[in-house]
Short mmCIF file of C-alpha atoms and ligand atoms in Angstrom, two decimals:
data_model
loop_
_atom_site.label_atom_id
_atom_site.label_comp_id
_atom_site.label_asym_id
_atom_site.label_seq_id
_atom_site.Cartn_x
_atom_site.Cartn_y
_atom_site.Cartn_z
CA MET D 21 -9.17 -79.98 -59.29
CA ASP D 22 -7.20 -79.09 -62.39
CA PHE D 23 -9.20 -76.42 -64.10
CA GLY D 24 -6.52 -74.93 -66.19
CA VAL D 25 -5.64 -72.09 -63.53
CA GLU D 26 -2.29 -70.11 -63.78
CA GLY D 27 0.94 -72.35 -63.68
CA LYS D 28 -1.43 -75.51 -64.88
CA ALA D 29 -2.19 -74.29 -68.12
CA LYS D 30 1.05 -72.95 -69.20
CA SER D 31 -0.64 -72.11 -72.88
CA SER D 32 -3.25 -69.83 -71.46
CA ALA D 33 -0.20 -67.98 -69.49
CA SER D 34 1.07 -66.31 -72.72
CA ARG D 35 -2.39 -65.73 -74.62
CA LEU D 36 -4.26 -62.52 -74.27
CA CYS D 37 -7.69 -62.75 -72.64
CA SER D 38 -10.17 -63.47 -75.36
CA LEU D 39 -12.74 -60.94 -73.75
CA CYS D 40 -10.84 -57.87 -73.18
CA ARG D 41 -7.66 -58.30 -75.26
CA GLU D 42 -5.50 -56.57 -72.78
CA ASN D 43 -4.61 -58.95 -69.88
CA LYS D 44 -3.04 -62.21 -69.85
CA ALA D 45 -5.31 -65.15 -69.73
CA ALA D 46 -5.25 -66.88 -66.62
CA LEU D 47 -7.67 -69.52 -66.70
CA ARG D 48 -9.64 -71.64 -69.47
CA ARG D 49 -13.63 -71.09 -68.65
CA PRO D 50 -15.09 -74.38 -68.45
CA LYS D 51 -18.32 -73.53 -69.88
CA THR D 52 -17.07 -71.99 -73.13
CA LEU D 53 -13.30 -73.02 -73.12
CA GLU D 54 -12.40 -69.45 -73.50
CA GLN D 55 -9.14 -68.41 -72.26
CA ILE D 56 -9.84 -65.53 -70.05
CA CYS D 57 -8.18 -63.15 -67.32
CA LYS D 58 -9.57 -63.28 -63.60
CA GLU D 59 -11.14 -59.96 -63.98
CA CYS D 60 -13.23 -60.90 -66.93
CA PHE D 61 -14.04 -64.37 -65.26
CA TYR D 62 -15.43 -62.51 -62.44
CA SER D 63 -17.34 -60.00 -64.63
CA VAL D 64 -18.91 -63.01 -66.72
CA PHE D 65 -19.66 -65.03 -63.65
CA GLU D 66 -21.34 -62.58 -61.63
CA GLY D 67 -23.10 -60.99 -64.91
CA GLU D 68 -24.59 -64.48 -66.06
CA ILE D 69 -25.93 -64.77 -62.34
CA HIS D 70 -27.27 -61.28 -62.61
CA ASN D 71 -29.18 -61.84 -65.71
CA VAL D 72 -30.59 -65.11 -64.39
CA ILE D 73 -32.08 -63.34 -61.60
CA VAL D 74 -33.50 -60.59 -63.60
CA GLU D 75 -34.78 -62.76 -66.66
CA ASN D 76 -36.44 -65.01 -64.17
CA LYS D 77 -37.88 -62.36 -61.70
CA LEU D 78 -36.37 -64.44 -58.87
CA PHE D 79 -37.03 -61.37 -56.41
CA LYS D 80 -38.90 -58.60 -55.43
CA ARG D 81 -37.53 -55.61 -53.72
CA GLY D 82 -37.92 -55.55 -50.16
CA GLU D 83 -38.09 -59.47 -49.92
CA ARG D 84 -36.39 -61.23 -46.85
CA ILE D 85 -34.32 -63.86 -48.56
CA ALA D 86 -32.71 -67.05 -46.57
CA ILE D 87 -29.46 -68.09 -48.06
CA GLY D 88 -29.34 -71.69 -47.35
CA ALA D 89 -25.70 -72.09 -45.97
CA SER D 90 -23.80 -75.18 -45.18
CA GLY D 91 -20.43 -73.79 -45.41
CA GLY D 92 -19.60 -75.58 -48.40
CA LYS D 93 -18.28 -74.05 -51.74
CA ASP D 94 -21.70 -73.56 -53.38
CA SER D 95 -23.43 -71.79 -50.76
CA THR D 96 -20.44 -69.84 -49.54
CA VAL D 97 -20.07 -68.66 -53.44
CA LEU D 98 -23.88 -68.01 -53.38
CA ALA D 99 -23.86 -65.85 -50.23
CA TYR D 100 -20.75 -63.82 -51.37
CA VAL D 101 -22.39 -63.13 -55.08
CA LEU D 102 -25.79 -62.49 -54.07
CA SER D 103 -24.79 -59.99 -51.35
CA LYS D 104 -22.41 -58.37 -53.60
CA LEU D 105 -25.27 -58.32 -56.63
CA ASN D 106 -27.58 -56.78 -54.04
CA ARG D 107 -25.35 -54.16 -53.30
CA GLU D 108 -24.39 -53.33 -56.75
CA TYR D 109 -27.71 -53.64 -58.36
CA ASN D 110 -29.46 -52.20 -55.59
CA TYR D 111 -32.10 -55.06 -55.66
CA GLY D 112 -33.20 -54.12 -52.37
CA LEU D 113 -33.17 -57.72 -50.60
CA ASP D 114 -32.96 -58.30 -47.11
CA LEU D 115 -30.64 -61.25 -46.87
CA PHE D 116 -29.52 -63.55 -44.01
CA LEU D 117 -27.70 -67.01 -43.87
CA LEU D 118 -29.76 -70.10 -42.70
CA SER D 119 -27.86 -73.26 -41.48
CA VAL D 120 -29.16 -76.31 -40.22
CA ASP D 121 -27.10 -78.20 -37.62
CA GLU D 122 -27.85 -81.86 -37.89
CA GLY D 123 -25.77 -82.71 -35.10
CA ILE D 124 -22.60 -84.74 -36.68
CA THR D 125 -19.70 -84.01 -34.40
CA GLY D 126 -16.45 -83.50 -36.48
CA TYR D 127 -18.43 -82.36 -39.55
CA ARG D 128 -21.31 -80.15 -39.16
CA ASP D 129 -20.04 -78.30 -35.93
CA ASP D 130 -16.71 -77.68 -38.04
CA SER D 131 -18.59 -76.51 -41.04
CA LEU D 132 -20.97 -74.35 -38.92
CA GLU D 133 -17.79 -72.48 -37.66
CA THR D 134 -17.06 -71.67 -41.55
CA VAL D 135 -20.72 -70.16 -41.62
CA LYS D 136 -20.24 -68.12 -38.66
CA ARG D 137 -16.89 -66.51 -40.08
CA ASN D 138 -18.66 -65.99 -43.39
CA GLU D 139 -21.48 -64.19 -41.39
CA VAL D 140 -18.92 -61.79 -40.18
CA GLN D 141 -17.11 -61.65 -43.41
CA TYR D 142 -20.07 -60.83 -45.44
CA GLY D 143 -21.85 -58.83 -42.87
CA LEU D 144 -25.05 -61.47 -43.08
CA PRO D 145 -27.07 -62.19 -40.21
CA LEU D 146 -26.94 -65.75 -39.32
CA LYS D 147 -29.62 -68.07 -38.08
CA ILE D 148 -28.78 -71.88 -37.23
CA VAL D 149 -31.59 -74.52 -36.65
CA SER D 150 -30.58 -77.76 -35.25
CA TYR D 151 -32.29 -81.23 -35.60
CA LYS D 152 -32.12 -81.60 -31.71
CA GLU D 153 -34.25 -78.79 -31.33
CA LEU D 154 -36.83 -79.60 -33.77
CA TYR D 155 -36.96 -83.23 -33.76
CA GLY D 156 -35.24 -84.18 -30.37
CA TRP D 157 -32.80 -86.39 -32.11
CA THR D 158 -29.14 -85.24 -33.59
CA MET D 159 -27.92 -87.42 -36.37
CA ASP D 160 -25.18 -89.05 -34.08
CA GLU D 161 -28.12 -90.21 -32.11
CA ILE D 162 -30.14 -91.49 -35.18
CA VAL D 163 -27.13 -93.40 -36.27
CA GLN D 164 -26.64 -95.16 -32.91
CA ALA D 165 -30.30 -95.98 -33.32
CA ILE D 166 -30.40 -97.08 -37.09
CA GLY D 167 -26.87 -97.81 -38.25
CA LEU D 168 -25.18 -96.72 -41.27
CA LYS D 169 -27.40 -97.95 -43.77
CA ASN D 170 -30.60 -95.75 -43.73
CA ASN D 171 -29.18 -92.84 -42.03
CA CYS D 172 -28.90 -90.54 -45.02
CA THR D 173 -32.85 -91.17 -45.53
CA PHE D 174 -33.55 -89.41 -42.16
CA CYS D 175 -30.68 -86.86 -42.83
CA GLY D 176 -32.18 -85.54 -46.11
CA VAL D 177 -35.82 -85.67 -45.22
CA PHE D 178 -35.15 -83.98 -41.84
CA ARG D 179 -33.09 -81.19 -43.42
CA ARG D 180 -35.50 -80.07 -45.91
CA GLN D 181 -37.95 -79.73 -43.50
CA ALA D 182 -35.77 -77.94 -41.12
CA LEU D 183 -34.73 -75.21 -43.81
CA ASP D 184 -38.48 -74.63 -44.23
CA ARG D 185 -39.06 -74.43 -40.53
CA GLY D 186 -36.38 -72.00 -39.82
CA ALA D 187 -37.31 -69.95 -42.80
CA ALA D 188 -40.83 -69.69 -41.44
CA LEU D 189 -39.54 -68.85 -37.91
CA MET D 190 -37.40 -66.14 -39.39
CA LYS D 191 -40.46 -64.91 -41.59
CA THR D 192 -38.83 -65.40 -44.85
CA ASP D 193 -40.18 -64.85 -48.17
CA LYS D 194 -38.00 -67.02 -50.10
CA ILE D 195 -34.97 -69.53 -49.68
CA VAL D 196 -32.21 -69.63 -51.86
CA THR D 197 -30.08 -72.54 -52.55
CA GLY D 198 -26.73 -73.15 -54.20
CA HIS D 199 -27.89 -75.95 -56.53
CA ASN D 200 -26.03 -75.77 -59.55
CA ALA D 201 -26.21 -76.56 -63.26
CA ASP D 202 -24.14 -80.04 -62.67
CA ASP D 203 -26.63 -80.85 -59.91
CA ILE D 204 -29.98 -80.02 -62.09
CA ALA D 205 -28.64 -81.80 -65.11
CA GLU D 206 -27.94 -85.12 -62.88
CA THR D 207 -31.40 -84.52 -61.64
CA VAL D 208 -33.17 -84.52 -65.10
CA LEU D 209 -30.98 -87.56 -66.17
CA LEU D 210 -32.18 -89.45 -62.73
CA ASN D 211 -35.70 -88.90 -63.23
CA LEU D 212 -35.48 -89.87 -66.78
CA LEU D 213 -34.05 -93.22 -65.74
CA ARG D 214 -36.70 -93.69 -63.03
CA GLY D 215 -39.68 -92.66 -65.18
CA ASP D 216 -40.77 -89.92 -62.55
CA ILE D 217 -42.76 -87.77 -64.45
CA ALA D 218 -43.81 -85.49 -61.51
CA ARG D 219 -40.17 -84.88 -60.65
CA LEU D 220 -38.92 -84.53 -64.01
CA GLY D 221 -41.61 -81.84 -64.84
CA ARG D 222 -40.34 -79.79 -61.72
CA CYS D 223 -36.81 -80.12 -61.55
CA THR D 224 -35.75 -77.91 -64.05
CA GLN D 225 -38.12 -74.98 -62.48
CA ILE D 226 -35.91 -72.34 -61.29
CA THR D 227 -38.61 -71.67 -58.51
CA THR D 228 -40.17 -74.28 -56.77
CA GLY D 229 -42.90 -74.66 -53.93
CA GLU D 230 -44.58 -71.59 -54.73
CA ASP D 231 -47.96 -73.59 -53.88
CA GLY D 232 -45.84 -74.72 -50.56
CA PRO D 233 -44.95 -72.64 -47.40
CA ILE D 234 -41.77 -71.06 -48.65
CA PRO D 235 -40.49 -70.92 -52.38
CA ARG D 236 -37.30 -71.78 -53.17
CA CYS D 237 -34.97 -70.54 -56.00
CA LYS D 238 -31.93 -71.79 -57.69
CA PRO D 239 -29.72 -68.46 -58.80
CA PHE D 240 -26.90 -70.95 -59.87
CA LYS D 241 -29.16 -73.23 -62.28
CA TYR D 242 -26.80 -72.39 -65.32
CA THR D 243 -23.68 -71.81 -63.24
CA TYR D 244 -21.22 -74.89 -63.61
CA GLU D 245 -19.87 -76.53 -60.67
CA LYS D 246 -16.38 -76.22 -61.92
CA GLU D 247 -16.85 -72.24 -62.50
CA ILE D 248 -17.96 -71.94 -58.80
CA VAL D 249 -14.90 -73.77 -57.51
CA MET D 250 -12.61 -71.64 -59.70
CA TYR D 251 -14.34 -68.51 -58.40
CA ALA D 252 -14.07 -69.31 -54.79
CA TYR D 253 -10.28 -70.42 -55.32
CA PHE D 254 -9.52 -67.02 -57.03
CA LYS D 255 -11.55 -64.79 -54.61
CA LYS D 256 -10.00 -66.86 -51.86
CA LEU D 257 -13.24 -67.52 -50.20
CA ASP D 258 -13.54 -69.20 -47.06
CA TYR D 259 -15.37 -72.56 -47.25
CA PHE D 260 -15.56 -75.82 -45.75
CA SER D 261 -14.77 -79.14 -47.84
CA THR D 262 -14.50 -81.85 -45.57
CA GLU D 263 -16.90 -84.70 -46.16
CA CYS D 264 -19.63 -86.06 -43.48
CA LYS D 265 -18.23 -89.15 -41.61
CA PHE D 266 -21.48 -90.92 -42.33
CA LYS D 267 -21.04 -90.69 -46.09
CA LEU D 268 -20.47 -94.31 -47.55
CA SER D 269 -16.95 -94.44 -49.45
CA SER D 270 -18.24 -95.34 -52.86
CA PRO D 271 -19.70 -92.43 -54.96
CA ARG D 272 -21.49 -94.93 -56.84
CA THR D 273 -23.80 -96.20 -53.96
CA ARG D 274 -24.50 -92.76 -52.53
CA ILE D 275 -23.93 -89.36 -52.88
CA CYS D 276 -24.34 -86.97 -49.85
CA SER D 277 -25.64 -83.41 -51.00
CA THR D 278 -26.46 -80.87 -47.95
CA LYS D 279 -28.36 -78.87 -50.65
CA VAL D 280 -32.01 -80.16 -50.48
CA ASP D 281 -34.54 -80.15 -53.06
CA GLU D 282 -37.61 -81.90 -53.96
CA THR D 283 -35.69 -84.93 -55.09
CA VAL D 284 -34.23 -85.51 -51.60
CA ARG D 285 -36.18 -88.47 -50.84
CA SER D 286 -34.94 -90.38 -53.80
CA ILE D 287 -31.56 -89.20 -53.93
CA TYR D 288 -30.71 -90.92 -50.67
CA SER D 289 -32.40 -94.23 -51.61
CA PRO D 290 -29.83 -97.10 -51.34
CA ASN D 291 -30.20 -97.73 -55.02
CA ALA D 292 -29.72 -94.29 -55.98
CA TYR D 293 -28.33 -93.78 -59.47
CA ARG D 294 -26.90 -90.34 -58.61
CA GLY D 295 -23.26 -91.35 -58.61
CA PHE D 296 -23.77 -92.98 -62.19
CA ALA D 297 -25.44 -90.07 -63.52
CA ARG D 298 -22.75 -87.82 -62.17
CA GLU D 299 -19.89 -89.61 -63.54
CA PHE D 300 -21.86 -89.73 -67.02
CA ILE D 301 -22.13 -86.18 -67.05
CA LYS D 302 -18.44 -85.72 -66.43
CA ASP D 303 -17.74 -87.78 -68.97
CA ILE D 304 -19.59 -86.06 -71.59
CA GLU D 305 -18.79 -82.76 -70.16
CA LYS D 306 -15.13 -83.40 -71.40
CA MET D 307 -16.28 -84.18 -74.84
CA ARG D 308 -18.81 -81.46 -75.03
CA PRO D 309 -18.68 -78.74 -72.35
CA ARG D 310 -22.12 -77.39 -73.25
CA ALA D 311 -23.46 -80.78 -72.60
CA ILE D 312 -24.76 -79.78 -69.05
CA LEU D 313 -26.78 -76.96 -70.48
CA ASP D 314 -28.02 -79.19 -73.24
CA ILE D 315 -29.43 -81.79 -70.63
CA ILE D 316 -31.27 -78.87 -68.61
CA HIS D 317 -32.59 -77.38 -71.93
CA SER D 318 -33.97 -80.70 -72.76
CA GLY D 319 -35.57 -81.13 -69.25
CA GLU D 320 -37.08 -77.83 -69.65
CA SER D 321 -38.44 -78.74 -73.05
CA PHE D 322 -40.38 -81.84 -71.62
CA ARG D 323 -44.19 -81.58 -71.82
CA ILE D 324 -46.31 -83.74 -69.57
CA SER D 325 -49.45 -84.85 -70.80
CA SER D 326 -52.61 -83.53 -69.37
CA SER D 327 -53.89 -87.07 -68.84
CA ALA D 328 -50.70 -88.37 -66.99
CA LYS D 329 -51.63 -88.92 -63.26
CA MET D 330 -50.01 -86.73 -60.87
CA PRO D 331 -49.52 -87.05 -57.06
CA GLU D 332 -51.93 -85.06 -55.52
CA GLN D 333 -50.37 -82.71 -53.07
CA GLY D 334 -52.01 -82.24 -49.31
CA VAL D 335 -50.80 -81.40 -45.76
CA CYS D 336 -49.44 -83.87 -43.22
CA GLU D 337 -52.25 -84.60 -40.72
CA ARG D 338 -49.84 -84.32 -37.86
CA CYS D 339 -47.72 -81.37 -38.50
CA GLY D 340 -49.38 -79.37 -41.50
CA TYR D 341 -46.24 -79.85 -43.70
CA ILE D 342 -46.78 -80.43 -47.39
CA SER D 343 -47.25 -84.12 -48.08
CA SER D 344 -48.92 -86.40 -50.63
CA GLN D 345 -49.74 -88.97 -47.87
CA LYS D 346 -51.42 -88.70 -44.76
CA TRP D 347 -48.33 -88.09 -42.77
CA CYS D 348 -45.31 -86.41 -44.19
CA LYS D 349 -42.25 -88.61 -44.66
CA ALA D 350 -40.40 -86.71 -41.67
CA CYS D 351 -43.44 -87.57 -39.19
CA VAL D 352 -43.35 -91.11 -40.10
CA LEU D 353 -39.51 -91.34 -39.53
CA LEU D 354 -39.78 -89.30 -36.34
CA ASP D 355 -42.55 -91.63 -35.17
CA GLY D 356 -40.53 -94.87 -36.03
CA LEU D 357 -37.57 -93.25 -34.11
CA ASN D 358 -39.81 -92.26 -31.10
CA ARG D 359 -41.40 -95.60 -30.89
CA GLY D 360 -37.94 -97.45 -30.97
CA LEU D 361 -38.51 -98.81 -34.38
CA PRO D 362 -36.21 -96.67 -36.76
CA LYS D 363 -36.82 -98.71 -39.78
CA LEU D 364 -40.53 -98.14 -39.83
CA GLY D 365 -40.49 -95.30 -41.97
CA VAL D 366 -37.69 -96.48 -44.45
CA GLY D 367 -38.56 -97.37 -47.92
CA ARG D 368 -41.67 -96.65 -50.12
CA SER D 369 -44.02 -98.65 -47.88
CA GLY D 370 -43.02 -96.78 -44.82
CA VAL D 371 -45.87 -94.31 -45.02
CA ALA D 372 -48.51 -97.12 -45.39
CA ARG D 373 -47.01 -99.10 -42.61
CA ALA D 374 -46.67 -96.46 -40.04
CA ASP D 375 -50.14 -96.18 -38.84
CA GLY D 376 -50.70 -99.88 -38.23
CA VAL D 377 -47.66 -100.74 -36.13
CA ASN D 378 -47.94 -100.93 -32.28
CA GLY D 379 -44.80 -99.91 -30.77
CA VAL D 380 -43.55 -99.13 -27.13
CA ALA D 381 -42.80 -95.56 -27.28
CA ARG D 382 -38.89 -95.04 -26.29
CA ARG D 383 -39.22 -91.18 -26.43
CA GLN D 384 -42.10 -89.06 -26.13
CA SER D 385 -43.57 -88.39 -29.66
CA ARG D 386 -43.34 -84.86 -30.97
CA THR D 387 -45.51 -82.96 -33.00
CA LEU D 388 -44.05 -80.47 -35.21
CA ASN D 389 -46.32 -77.80 -35.84
CA PHE D 390 -45.49 -76.16 -39.20
FE1 LIG I 5 -26.31 -86.45 -44.00
FE2 LIG I 5 -24.87 -86.24 -45.88
FE3 LIG I 5 -23.94 -86.98 -43.89
FE4 LIG I 5 -25.60 -88.80 -44.89
S1 LIG I 5 -23.58 -88.15 -45.66
S2 LIG I 5 -25.65 -88.05 -42.76
S3 LIG I 5 -27.18 -87.07 -45.74
S4 LIG I 5 -24.64 -84.59 -43.98
#
């Protein structure tokens, strides 16, 4: 990625940093196009995240915080910056890394090695929960059963719950995820295109799930993806960037994000628009860097009419996880897998169909008590 670093942006090398006016500019900041030095970049990057944390009262002193860690750039930078801010500003947080092992050989096993190194590098304890122990299936086994068409539906739904279950196991107060401003702007556009009022209303919230088992926060809500990459590059952070072997090749058909939020079930649908939204945002960002923030602020300004009918949130009768249906999506999908009918829960009608199908159990059905 060419983001105007030393050697690539010759014009910036001869200029002074527009913030300190002392050092030579080393980069052009994607968010503001300012030519600044590395030290000023670190300072504004970390300072903005600190301000977001303080202004939004994301944490309380003494809280136990799980950092959702995949080994990718966003969660690695999040772990590094949050532990740095926690020390420098004395937040008083008990931080640890929480990773999900989906059981994808050649991908997750390698990325978990990165997280294990981060555990040592940043001095943060690590807890790994696996699909195998939680659901009785690895993603490799699920792909064997279902093929490569709907595998990401299973993976996305299971991952969201796995993170919550791992966090509950570790008696966590909050989970933080590495969702960045680009992710959130994309989600605003997607929910607009789909006319999904319920998700549009909550996708810009910096903390979600306060009525659920464990709230989730996004300290990178206003942090640009390009700046996260730059920060990781300049700081020489150790992160993993290989893509999952099960990801379809075209970004227009499916985008994998190991960051999971409330939109995950729709992200992984075969008709997902996320690839289009992502490309559209990249295009308008080239013309107007602030466009990402504009979209987020537009999403924040939406007001939902009090007469709009919203889905009622209850709990899954089987496992107790939050669900607007009788069974949560993970239980429906798992039931289908265990009955030898893996397509049972895929698609919007899957929940309704699940109760009515008599299949022969291929594996003993598990109940996941949340
Ligand atoms: Fe899971 Fe992403 Fe791989 Fe799909 S592409 S199987 S969602 S890790």
